[in-house]
Short mmCIF file of C-alpha atoms in Angstrom, two decimals:
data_model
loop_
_atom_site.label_atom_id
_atom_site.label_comp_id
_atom_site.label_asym_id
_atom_site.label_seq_id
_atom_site.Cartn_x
_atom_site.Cartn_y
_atom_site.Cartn_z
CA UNK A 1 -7.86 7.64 -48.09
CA UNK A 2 -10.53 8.17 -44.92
CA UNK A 3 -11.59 11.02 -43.83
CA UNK A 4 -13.35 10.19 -41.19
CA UNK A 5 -11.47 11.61 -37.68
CA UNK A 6 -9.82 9.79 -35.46
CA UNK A 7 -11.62 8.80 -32.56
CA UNK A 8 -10.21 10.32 -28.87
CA UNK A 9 -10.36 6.81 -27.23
CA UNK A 10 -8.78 5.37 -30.35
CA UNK A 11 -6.13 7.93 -30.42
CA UNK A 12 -5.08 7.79 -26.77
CA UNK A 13 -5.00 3.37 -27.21
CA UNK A 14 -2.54 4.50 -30.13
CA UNK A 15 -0.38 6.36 -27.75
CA UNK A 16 -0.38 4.49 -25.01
CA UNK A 17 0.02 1.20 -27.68
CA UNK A 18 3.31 3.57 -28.47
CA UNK A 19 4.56 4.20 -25.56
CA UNK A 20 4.47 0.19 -24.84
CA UNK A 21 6.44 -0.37 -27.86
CA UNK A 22 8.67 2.43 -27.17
CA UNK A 23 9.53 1.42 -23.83
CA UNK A 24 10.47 -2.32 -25.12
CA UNK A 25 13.17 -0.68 -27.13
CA UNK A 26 14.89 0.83 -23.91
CA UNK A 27 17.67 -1.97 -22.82
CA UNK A 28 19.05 -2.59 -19.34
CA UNK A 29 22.12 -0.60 -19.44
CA UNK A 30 24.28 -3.41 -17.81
CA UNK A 31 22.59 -6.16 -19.57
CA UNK A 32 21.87 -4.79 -22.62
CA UNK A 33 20.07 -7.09 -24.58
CA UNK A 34 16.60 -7.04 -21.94
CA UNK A 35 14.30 -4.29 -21.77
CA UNK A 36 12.95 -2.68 -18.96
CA UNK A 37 9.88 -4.25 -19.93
CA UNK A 38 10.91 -7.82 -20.10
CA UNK A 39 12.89 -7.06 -17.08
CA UNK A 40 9.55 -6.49 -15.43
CA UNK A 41 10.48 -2.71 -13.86
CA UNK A 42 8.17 -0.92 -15.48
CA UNK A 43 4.77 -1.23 -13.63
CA UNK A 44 2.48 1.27 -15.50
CA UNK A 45 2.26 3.43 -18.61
CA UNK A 46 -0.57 6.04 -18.53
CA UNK A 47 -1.37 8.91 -20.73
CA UNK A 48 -1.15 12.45 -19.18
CA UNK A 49 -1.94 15.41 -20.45
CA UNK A 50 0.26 15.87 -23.46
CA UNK A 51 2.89 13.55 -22.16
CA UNK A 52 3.34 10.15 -20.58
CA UNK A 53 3.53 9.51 -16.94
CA UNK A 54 5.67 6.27 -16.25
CA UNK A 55 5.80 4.29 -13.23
CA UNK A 56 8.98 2.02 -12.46
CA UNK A 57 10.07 -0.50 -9.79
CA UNK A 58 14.20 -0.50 -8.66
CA UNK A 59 15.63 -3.62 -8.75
CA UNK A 60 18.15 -3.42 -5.53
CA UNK A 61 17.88 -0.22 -3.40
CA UNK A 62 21.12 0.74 -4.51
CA UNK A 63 21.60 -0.50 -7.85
CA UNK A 64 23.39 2.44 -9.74
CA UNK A 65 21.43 1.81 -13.04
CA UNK A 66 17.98 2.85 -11.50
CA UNK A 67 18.59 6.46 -12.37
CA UNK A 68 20.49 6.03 -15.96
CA UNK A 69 17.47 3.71 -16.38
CA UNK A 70 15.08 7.00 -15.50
CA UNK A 71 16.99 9.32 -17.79
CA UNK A 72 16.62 6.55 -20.75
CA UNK A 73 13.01 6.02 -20.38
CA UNK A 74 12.42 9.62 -20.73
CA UNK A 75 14.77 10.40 -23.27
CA UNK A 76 13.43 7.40 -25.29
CA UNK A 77 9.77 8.71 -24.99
CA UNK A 78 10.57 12.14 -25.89
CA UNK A 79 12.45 11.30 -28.87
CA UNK A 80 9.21 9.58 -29.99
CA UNK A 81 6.89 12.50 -29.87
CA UNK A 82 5.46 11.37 -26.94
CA UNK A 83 7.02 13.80 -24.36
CA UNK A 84 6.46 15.94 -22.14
CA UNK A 85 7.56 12.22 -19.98
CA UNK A 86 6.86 12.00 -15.82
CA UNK A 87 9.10 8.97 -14.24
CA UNK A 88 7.50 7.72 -10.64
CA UNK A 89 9.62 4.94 -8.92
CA UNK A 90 7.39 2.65 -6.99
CA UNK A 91 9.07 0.57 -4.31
CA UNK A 92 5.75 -1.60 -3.66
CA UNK A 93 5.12 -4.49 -4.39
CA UNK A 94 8.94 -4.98 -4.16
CA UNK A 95 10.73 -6.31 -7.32
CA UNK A 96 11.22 -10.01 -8.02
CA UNK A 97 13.09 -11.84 -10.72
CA UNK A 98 9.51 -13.66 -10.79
CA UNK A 99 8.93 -10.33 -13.20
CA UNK A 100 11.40 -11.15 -15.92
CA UNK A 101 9.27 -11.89 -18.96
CA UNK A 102 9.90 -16.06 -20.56
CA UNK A 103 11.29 -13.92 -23.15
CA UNK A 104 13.46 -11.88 -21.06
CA UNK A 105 15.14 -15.08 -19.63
CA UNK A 106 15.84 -16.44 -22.81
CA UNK A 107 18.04 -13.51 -24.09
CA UNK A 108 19.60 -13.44 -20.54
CA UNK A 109 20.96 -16.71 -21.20
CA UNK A 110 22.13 -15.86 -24.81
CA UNK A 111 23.84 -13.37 -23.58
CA UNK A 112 25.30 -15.92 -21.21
CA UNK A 113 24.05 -15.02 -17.96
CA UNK A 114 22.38 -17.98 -16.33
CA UNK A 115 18.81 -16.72 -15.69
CA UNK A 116 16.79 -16.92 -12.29
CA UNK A 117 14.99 -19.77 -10.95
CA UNK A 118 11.60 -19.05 -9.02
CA UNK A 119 12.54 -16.61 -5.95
CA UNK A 120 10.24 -18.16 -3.85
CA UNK A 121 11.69 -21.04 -2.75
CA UNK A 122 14.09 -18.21 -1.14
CA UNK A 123 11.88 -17.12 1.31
CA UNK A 124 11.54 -19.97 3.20
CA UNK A 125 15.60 -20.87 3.56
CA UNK A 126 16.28 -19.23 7.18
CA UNK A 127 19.74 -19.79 6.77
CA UNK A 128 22.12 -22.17 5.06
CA UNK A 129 25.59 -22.66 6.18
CA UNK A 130 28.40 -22.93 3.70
CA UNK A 131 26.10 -22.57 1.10
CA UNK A 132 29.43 -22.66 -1.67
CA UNK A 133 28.97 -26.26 -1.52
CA UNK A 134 25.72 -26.52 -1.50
CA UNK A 135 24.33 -23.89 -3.86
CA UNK A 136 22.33 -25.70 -6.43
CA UNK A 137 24.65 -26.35 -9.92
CA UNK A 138 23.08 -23.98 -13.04
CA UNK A 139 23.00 -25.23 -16.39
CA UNK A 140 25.79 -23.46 -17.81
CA UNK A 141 24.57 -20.47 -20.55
CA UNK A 142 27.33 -21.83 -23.26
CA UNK A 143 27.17 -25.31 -22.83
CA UNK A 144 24.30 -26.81 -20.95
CA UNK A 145 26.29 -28.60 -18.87
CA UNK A 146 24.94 -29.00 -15.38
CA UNK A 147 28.15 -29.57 -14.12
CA UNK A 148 29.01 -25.94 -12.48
CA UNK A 149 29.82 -24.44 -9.23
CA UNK A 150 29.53 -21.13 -7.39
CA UNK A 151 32.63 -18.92 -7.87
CA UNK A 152 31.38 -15.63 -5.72
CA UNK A 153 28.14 -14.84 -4.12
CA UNK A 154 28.49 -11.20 -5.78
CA UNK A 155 28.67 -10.32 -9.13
CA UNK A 156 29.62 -7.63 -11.42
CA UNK A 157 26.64 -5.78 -10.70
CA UNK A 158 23.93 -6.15 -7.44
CA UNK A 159 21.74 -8.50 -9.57
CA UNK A 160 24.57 -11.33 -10.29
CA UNK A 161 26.73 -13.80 -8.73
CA UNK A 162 29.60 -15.58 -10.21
CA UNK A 163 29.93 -19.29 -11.31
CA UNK A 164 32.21 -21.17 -13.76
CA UNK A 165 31.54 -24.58 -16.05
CA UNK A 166 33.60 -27.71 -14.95
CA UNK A 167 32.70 -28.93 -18.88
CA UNK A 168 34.24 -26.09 -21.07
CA UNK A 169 36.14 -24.05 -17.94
CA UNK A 170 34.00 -21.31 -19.17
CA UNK A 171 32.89 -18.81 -16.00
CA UNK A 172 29.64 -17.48 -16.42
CA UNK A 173 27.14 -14.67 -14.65
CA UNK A 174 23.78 -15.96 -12.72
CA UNK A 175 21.37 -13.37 -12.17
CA UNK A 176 20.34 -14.45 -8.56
CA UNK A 177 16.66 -15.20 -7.96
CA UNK A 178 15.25 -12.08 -5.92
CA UNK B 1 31.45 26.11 3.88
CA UNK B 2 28.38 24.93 4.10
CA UNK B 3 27.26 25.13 7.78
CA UNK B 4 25.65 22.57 9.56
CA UNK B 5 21.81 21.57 10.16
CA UNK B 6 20.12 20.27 13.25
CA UNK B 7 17.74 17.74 12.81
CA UNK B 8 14.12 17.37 13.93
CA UNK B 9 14.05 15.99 17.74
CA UNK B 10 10.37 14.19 16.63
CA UNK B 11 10.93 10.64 17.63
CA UNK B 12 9.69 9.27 13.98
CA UNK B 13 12.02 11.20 12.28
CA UNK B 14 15.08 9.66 15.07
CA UNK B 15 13.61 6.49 14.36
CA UNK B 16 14.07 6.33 10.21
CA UNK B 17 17.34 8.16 11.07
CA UNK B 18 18.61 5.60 13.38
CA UNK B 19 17.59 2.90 10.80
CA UNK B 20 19.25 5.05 7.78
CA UNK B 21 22.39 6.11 9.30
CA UNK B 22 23.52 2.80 10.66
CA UNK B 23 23.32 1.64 7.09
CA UNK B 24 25.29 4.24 5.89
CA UNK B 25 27.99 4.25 8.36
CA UNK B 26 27.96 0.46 8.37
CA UNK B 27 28.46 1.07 4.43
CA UNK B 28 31.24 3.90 4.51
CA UNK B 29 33.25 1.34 6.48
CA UNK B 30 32.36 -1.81 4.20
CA UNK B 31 33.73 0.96 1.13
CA UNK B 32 36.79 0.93 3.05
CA UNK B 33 37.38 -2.76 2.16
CA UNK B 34 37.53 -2.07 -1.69
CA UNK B 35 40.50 -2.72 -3.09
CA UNK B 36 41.69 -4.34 -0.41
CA UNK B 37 39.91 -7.61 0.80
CA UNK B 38 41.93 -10.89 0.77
CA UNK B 39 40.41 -12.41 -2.41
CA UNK B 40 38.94 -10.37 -5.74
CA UNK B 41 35.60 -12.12 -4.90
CA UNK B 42 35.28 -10.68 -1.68
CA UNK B 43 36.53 -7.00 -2.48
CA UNK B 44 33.17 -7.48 -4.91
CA UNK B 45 31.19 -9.33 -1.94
CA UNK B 46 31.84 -6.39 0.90
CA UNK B 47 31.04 -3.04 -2.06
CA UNK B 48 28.15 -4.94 -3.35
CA UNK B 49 26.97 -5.08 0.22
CA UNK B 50 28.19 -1.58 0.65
CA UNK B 51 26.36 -0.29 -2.08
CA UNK B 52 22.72 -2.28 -1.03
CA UNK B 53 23.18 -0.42 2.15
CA UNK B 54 23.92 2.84 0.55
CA UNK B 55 20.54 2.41 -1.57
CA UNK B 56 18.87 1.98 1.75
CA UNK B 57 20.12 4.94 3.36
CA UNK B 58 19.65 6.63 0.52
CA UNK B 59 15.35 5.58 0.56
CA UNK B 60 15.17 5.79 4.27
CA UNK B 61 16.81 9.56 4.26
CA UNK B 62 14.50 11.09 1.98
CA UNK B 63 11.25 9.30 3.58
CA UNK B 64 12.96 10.95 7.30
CA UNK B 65 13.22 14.40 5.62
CA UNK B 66 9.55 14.17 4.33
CA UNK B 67 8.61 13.19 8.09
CA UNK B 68 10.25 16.44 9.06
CA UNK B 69 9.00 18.64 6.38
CA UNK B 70 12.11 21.01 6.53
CA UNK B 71 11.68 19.99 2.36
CA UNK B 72 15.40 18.69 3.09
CA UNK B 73 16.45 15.72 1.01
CA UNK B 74 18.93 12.69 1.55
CA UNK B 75 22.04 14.88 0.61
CA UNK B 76 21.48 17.51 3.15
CA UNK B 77 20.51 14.65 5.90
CA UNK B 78 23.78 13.02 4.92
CA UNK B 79 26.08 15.26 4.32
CA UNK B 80 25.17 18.39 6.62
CA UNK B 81 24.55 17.21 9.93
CA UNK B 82 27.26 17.01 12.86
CA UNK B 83 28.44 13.94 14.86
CA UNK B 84 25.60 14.79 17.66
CA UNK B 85 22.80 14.24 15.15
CA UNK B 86 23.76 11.10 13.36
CA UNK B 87 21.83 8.16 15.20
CA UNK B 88 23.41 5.02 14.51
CA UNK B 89 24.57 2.19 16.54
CA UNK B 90 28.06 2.95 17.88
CA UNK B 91 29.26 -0.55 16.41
CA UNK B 92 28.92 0.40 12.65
CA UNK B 93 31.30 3.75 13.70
CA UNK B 94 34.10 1.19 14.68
CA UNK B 95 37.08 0.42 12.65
CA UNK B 96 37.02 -2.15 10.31
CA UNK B 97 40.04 -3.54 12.62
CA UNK B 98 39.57 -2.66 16.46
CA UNK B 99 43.29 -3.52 17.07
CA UNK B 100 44.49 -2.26 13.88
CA UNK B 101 43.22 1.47 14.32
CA UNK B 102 46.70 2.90 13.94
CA UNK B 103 47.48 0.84 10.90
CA UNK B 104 44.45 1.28 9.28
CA UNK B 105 44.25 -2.23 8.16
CA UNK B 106 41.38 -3.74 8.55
CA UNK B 107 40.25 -7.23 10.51
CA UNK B 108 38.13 -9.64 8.50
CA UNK B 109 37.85 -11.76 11.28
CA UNK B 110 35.89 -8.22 12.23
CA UNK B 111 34.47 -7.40 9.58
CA UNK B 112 32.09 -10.48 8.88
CA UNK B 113 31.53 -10.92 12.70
CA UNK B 114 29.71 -7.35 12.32
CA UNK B 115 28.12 -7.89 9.19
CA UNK B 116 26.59 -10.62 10.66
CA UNK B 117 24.97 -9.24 13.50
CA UNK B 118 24.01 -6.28 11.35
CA UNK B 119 22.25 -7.67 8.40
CA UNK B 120 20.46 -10.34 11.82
CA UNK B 121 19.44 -7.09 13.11
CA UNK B 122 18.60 -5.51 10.06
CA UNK B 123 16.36 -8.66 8.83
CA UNK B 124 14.46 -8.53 11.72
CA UNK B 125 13.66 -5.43 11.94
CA UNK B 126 12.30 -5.13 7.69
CA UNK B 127 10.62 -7.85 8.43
CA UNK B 128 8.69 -6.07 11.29
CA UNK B 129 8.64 -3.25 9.26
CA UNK B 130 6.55 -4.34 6.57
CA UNK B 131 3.46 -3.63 8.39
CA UNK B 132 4.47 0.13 9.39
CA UNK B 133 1.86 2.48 9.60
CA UNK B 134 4.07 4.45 7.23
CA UNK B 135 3.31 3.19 3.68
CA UNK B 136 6.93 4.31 2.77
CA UNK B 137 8.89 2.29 5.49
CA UNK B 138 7.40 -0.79 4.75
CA UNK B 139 7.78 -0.39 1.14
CA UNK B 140 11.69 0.57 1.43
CA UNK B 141 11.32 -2.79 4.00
CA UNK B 142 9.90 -4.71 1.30
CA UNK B 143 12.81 -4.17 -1.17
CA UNK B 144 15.72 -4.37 2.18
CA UNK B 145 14.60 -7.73 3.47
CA UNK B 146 15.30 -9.66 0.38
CA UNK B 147 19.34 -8.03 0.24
CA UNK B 148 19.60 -8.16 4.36
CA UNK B 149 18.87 -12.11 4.08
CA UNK B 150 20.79 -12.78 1.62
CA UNK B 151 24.02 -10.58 3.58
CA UNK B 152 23.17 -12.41 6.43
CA UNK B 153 24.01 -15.90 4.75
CA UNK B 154 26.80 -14.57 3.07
CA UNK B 155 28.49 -13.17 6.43
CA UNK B 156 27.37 -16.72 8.20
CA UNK B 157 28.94 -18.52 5.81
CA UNK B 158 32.10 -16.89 6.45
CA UNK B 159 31.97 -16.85 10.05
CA UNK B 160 31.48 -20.55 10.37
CA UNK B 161 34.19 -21.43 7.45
CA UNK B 162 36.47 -19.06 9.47
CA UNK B 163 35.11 -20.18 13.38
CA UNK B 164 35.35 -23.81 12.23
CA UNK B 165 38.50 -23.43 10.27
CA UNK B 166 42.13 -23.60 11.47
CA UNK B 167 43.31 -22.84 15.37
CA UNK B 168 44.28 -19.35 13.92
CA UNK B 169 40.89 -18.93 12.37
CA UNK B 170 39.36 -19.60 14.87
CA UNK B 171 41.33 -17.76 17.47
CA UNK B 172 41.19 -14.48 15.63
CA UNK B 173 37.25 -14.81 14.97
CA UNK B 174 36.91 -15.65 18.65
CA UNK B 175 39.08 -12.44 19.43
CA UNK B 176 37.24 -10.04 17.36
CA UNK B 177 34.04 -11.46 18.77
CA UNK B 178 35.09 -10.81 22.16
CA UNK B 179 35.93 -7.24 21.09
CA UNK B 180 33.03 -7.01 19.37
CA UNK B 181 30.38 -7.88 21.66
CA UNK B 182 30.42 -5.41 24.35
CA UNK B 183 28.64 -3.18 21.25
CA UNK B 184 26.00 -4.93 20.11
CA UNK B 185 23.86 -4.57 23.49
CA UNK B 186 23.41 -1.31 22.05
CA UNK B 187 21.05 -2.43 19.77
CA UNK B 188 18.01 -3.87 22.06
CA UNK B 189 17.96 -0.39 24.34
CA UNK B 190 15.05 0.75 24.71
CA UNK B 191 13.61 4.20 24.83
CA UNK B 192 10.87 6.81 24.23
CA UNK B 193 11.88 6.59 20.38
CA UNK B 194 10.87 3.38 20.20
CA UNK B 195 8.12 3.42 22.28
CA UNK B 196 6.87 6.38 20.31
CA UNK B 197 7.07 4.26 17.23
CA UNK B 198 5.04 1.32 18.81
CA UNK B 199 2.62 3.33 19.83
CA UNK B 200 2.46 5.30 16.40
CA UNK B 201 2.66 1.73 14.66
CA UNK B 202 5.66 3.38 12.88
CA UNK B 203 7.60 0.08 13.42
CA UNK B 204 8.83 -2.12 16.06
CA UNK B 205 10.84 -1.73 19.68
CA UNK B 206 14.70 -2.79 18.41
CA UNK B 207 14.03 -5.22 21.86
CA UNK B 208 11.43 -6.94 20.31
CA UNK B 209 13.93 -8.43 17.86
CA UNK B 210 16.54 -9.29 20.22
CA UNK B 211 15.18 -13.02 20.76
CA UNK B 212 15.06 -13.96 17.51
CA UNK B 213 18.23 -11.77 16.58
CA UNK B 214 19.96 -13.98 19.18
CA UNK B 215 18.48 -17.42 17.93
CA UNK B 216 19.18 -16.75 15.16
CA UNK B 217 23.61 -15.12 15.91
CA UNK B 218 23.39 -18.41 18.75
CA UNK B 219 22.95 -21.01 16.09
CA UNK B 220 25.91 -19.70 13.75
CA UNK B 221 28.30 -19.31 16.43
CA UNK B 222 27.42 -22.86 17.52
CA UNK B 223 28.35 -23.86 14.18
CA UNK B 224 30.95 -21.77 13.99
CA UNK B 225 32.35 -23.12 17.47
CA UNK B 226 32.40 -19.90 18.69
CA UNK B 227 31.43 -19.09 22.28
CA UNK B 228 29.34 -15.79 23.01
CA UNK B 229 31.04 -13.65 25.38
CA UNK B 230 29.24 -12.96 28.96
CA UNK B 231 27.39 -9.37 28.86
CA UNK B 232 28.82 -6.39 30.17
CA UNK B 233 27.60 -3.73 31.70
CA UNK B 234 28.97 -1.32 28.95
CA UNK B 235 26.45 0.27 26.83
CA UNK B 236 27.49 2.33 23.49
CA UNK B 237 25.33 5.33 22.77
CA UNK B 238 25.53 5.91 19.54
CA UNK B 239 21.91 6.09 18.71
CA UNK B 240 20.97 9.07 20.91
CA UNK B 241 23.74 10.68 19.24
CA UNK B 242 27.11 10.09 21.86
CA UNK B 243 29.48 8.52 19.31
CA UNK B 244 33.04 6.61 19.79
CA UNK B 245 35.92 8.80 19.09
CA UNK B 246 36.11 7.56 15.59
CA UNK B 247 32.59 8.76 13.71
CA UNK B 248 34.20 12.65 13.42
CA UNK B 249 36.86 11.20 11.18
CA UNK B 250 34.32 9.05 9.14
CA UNK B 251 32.10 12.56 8.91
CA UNK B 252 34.86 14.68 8.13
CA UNK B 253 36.13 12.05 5.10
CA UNK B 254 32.42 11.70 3.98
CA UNK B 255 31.41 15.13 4.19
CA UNK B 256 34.28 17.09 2.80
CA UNK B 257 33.49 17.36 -0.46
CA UNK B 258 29.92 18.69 0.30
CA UNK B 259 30.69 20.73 3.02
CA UNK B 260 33.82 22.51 0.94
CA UNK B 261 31.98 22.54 -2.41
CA UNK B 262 28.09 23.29 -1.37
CA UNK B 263 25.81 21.72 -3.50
CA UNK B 264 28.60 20.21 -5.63
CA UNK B 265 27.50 17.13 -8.17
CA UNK B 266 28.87 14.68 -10.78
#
């Protein structure tokens, strides 16, 4: 075995390289098969002091998860050794479903929520009248059928709206491009 | 019981509060709908919106009590001040039925003719808001645009399905908007507040919004078939603090708990 010490710089990269992984363990606590990486909250991991400091992003301003979300991050570090653990929310650059990972999306629709399209394209519609006809049809998450409609602007939760599958009568969730 | 605080009179602090407390009373009365909105999918619609505006309120109180530097925080704004120092708009104060007060039954008719107009308003005035001088504002505008549009087509959907609907559809939205309008010249009063927050680059006049806020209302109700009401010379006051005779009982349902149980949490 070596001897020779660890580097400093090598030992903080360790951490921090931690930290990450850490982090990608700690699942959305309503859709709990993303992480709050691949969910794209968490904006920046840096080593302080002993402990980690940890910046986040909410998802809706008054999504009830943001501060379970807080308490898991921390709880999740500190279990690792990493702790003493500092949680900032950051509010700017506001939060898109741009920021779900490829990845992310994937497991969202294994899960059988119907994952966001680009949430650009949003900020140019002023305003769109009865948009229950007209909201574009998802593929649905069970079947792949393209044949769907719009059940409920609103969801379960702030990120989702409801739709169901004219193929297999199945409803399903769509997290709404943000 | 807890005894009551008096807020800062500094006109940036007003201005947040104006901004925070008509989401939060606009939100209390959108609660008031849970459980009992005509379909499942709207009882979710109406507390969804509810609880965006909450998580407003919640962002814009604690950024108005770090403007006052009292170190008080959103629970204290919220829950310990008195009718006189809560600044929002008169209209979000209302009943969720105007006619229906006694009942307590609400009016969706109402309802999503105020919603509307509120998440118009609210829209325009994010949008301004994103370059505040105040870092904080604009991002807590950043976040609220993106829900306000997206309550604004949900409540213009229903007012033209409902305007456009059937002769009793269309009567009762046409009723509640003539009830309702009187109110929402409230809005686009100006005074030194706002002029304060020009000049401070804190954030827009509420006036300067009122042409595009009425585009904007003027091509729904068009769609809707529903004919905007002449102005009167009424004005509400609710944002210098002279409230309907309904915001004590919202306070006194909101603030019970708080003012009973000091400090109280989950």
């Amino acid at each position: 075995m070596s001897e020779t010490p660890v580097a400093p710089a090598t030992a903080s990269a360790a951490r921090l390289a931690q930290a990450w992984a850490v982090l990608q363990t700690v699942l959305d606590p309503e859709v709990p098969v993303v992480s709050v990486c691949e969910l794209g909250i968490v904006r920046d991991v840096q080593l302080q002091g002993d402990g980690v400091h940890v910046v986040l992003t909410p998802t809706y301003s008054g999504c009830p998860a943001t501060e379970l979300i807080e308490s898991n991050v921390v709880a999740a570090l500190v279990a690792a050794g990493l702790g003493p653990v500092n949680v900032a929310l950051q509010r700017a650059p506001a939060w898109t479903t741009d920021w779900i990972s490829a990845e992310g999306k994937t497991k969202l629709r294994n899960y059988g929520i119907a994952p966001p399209g680009p949430a650009g394209q949003n900020e140019a519609v002023v305003m769109q009248f009865m948009p229950r006809q007209k909201a574009p049809a998802l593929d649905c998450p069970r079947c792949g059928s393209s044949n769907t409609e719009r059940l409920s602007a609103f969801g379960s939760t702030a990120c989702k709206a409801l739709h169901r599958c004219l193929a297999c009568k199945e409803p399903f969730e769509h997290f709404k491009p943000l | 019981m807890q005894a009551s605080i008096a807020i800062s009179s500094a006109p940036n602090v007003q201005y947040v509060l104006r901004l925070a407390d008509s989401c939060l009373i606009l939100a209390q009365r959108l609660g008031e709908w849970c459980g009992h909105a005509p379909a499942l999918e709207e009882d979710i619609a109406l507390t969804n919106m509810a609880l965006d505006l909450i998580g407003q309120s919640r962002a814009l109180f604690t950024r108005a009590g770090q403007l006052e530097g009292q170190g008080r925080d959103e629970d204290q704004l919220a829950f310990l001040r008195d009718e006189r120092d809560y600044l929002n708009l008169t209209l979000v104060e209302l009943p969720n039925s105007l006619r229906g007060a006694r009942t307590g039954r609400g009016d969706f008719a109402f309802t999503v003719l105020r919603n509307l107009v509120m998440a118009t308003l609210l829209k325009q005035l994010w949008q301004r808001l994103l370059s505040s001088s105040d870092a904080e504002l604009a991002a807590i505008a950043g976040k609220a645009l993106k829900e306000s549009r997206y309550h604004q087509q949900h409540a213009a959907d229903w007012v033209v399905r409902l305007g456009d609907g059937t002769e009793e559809s269309s009567r009762r939205m046409q009723d509640a908007l003539n009830l309702m309008w009187p109110y929402v010249a409230e809005m686009f009063e100006n005074d030194a507040v706002d002029d304060a927050a020009v000049a401070s680059g804190l954030g827009p006049r509420w006036a300067d919004v009122q042409e595009d806020w009425l585009s904007e209302v003027n091509s729904v109700m068009t769609s809707a078939g529903l004919a905007i009401p002449k102005p009167s010379a009424f004005r509400s006051t609710g944002k210098i603090g002279r409230h309907s005779e309904h915001m004590g009982f919202i306070l006194a349902e909101m603030q019970h708990l708080q003012r009973a149980y000091p400090g109280g949490v989950w």
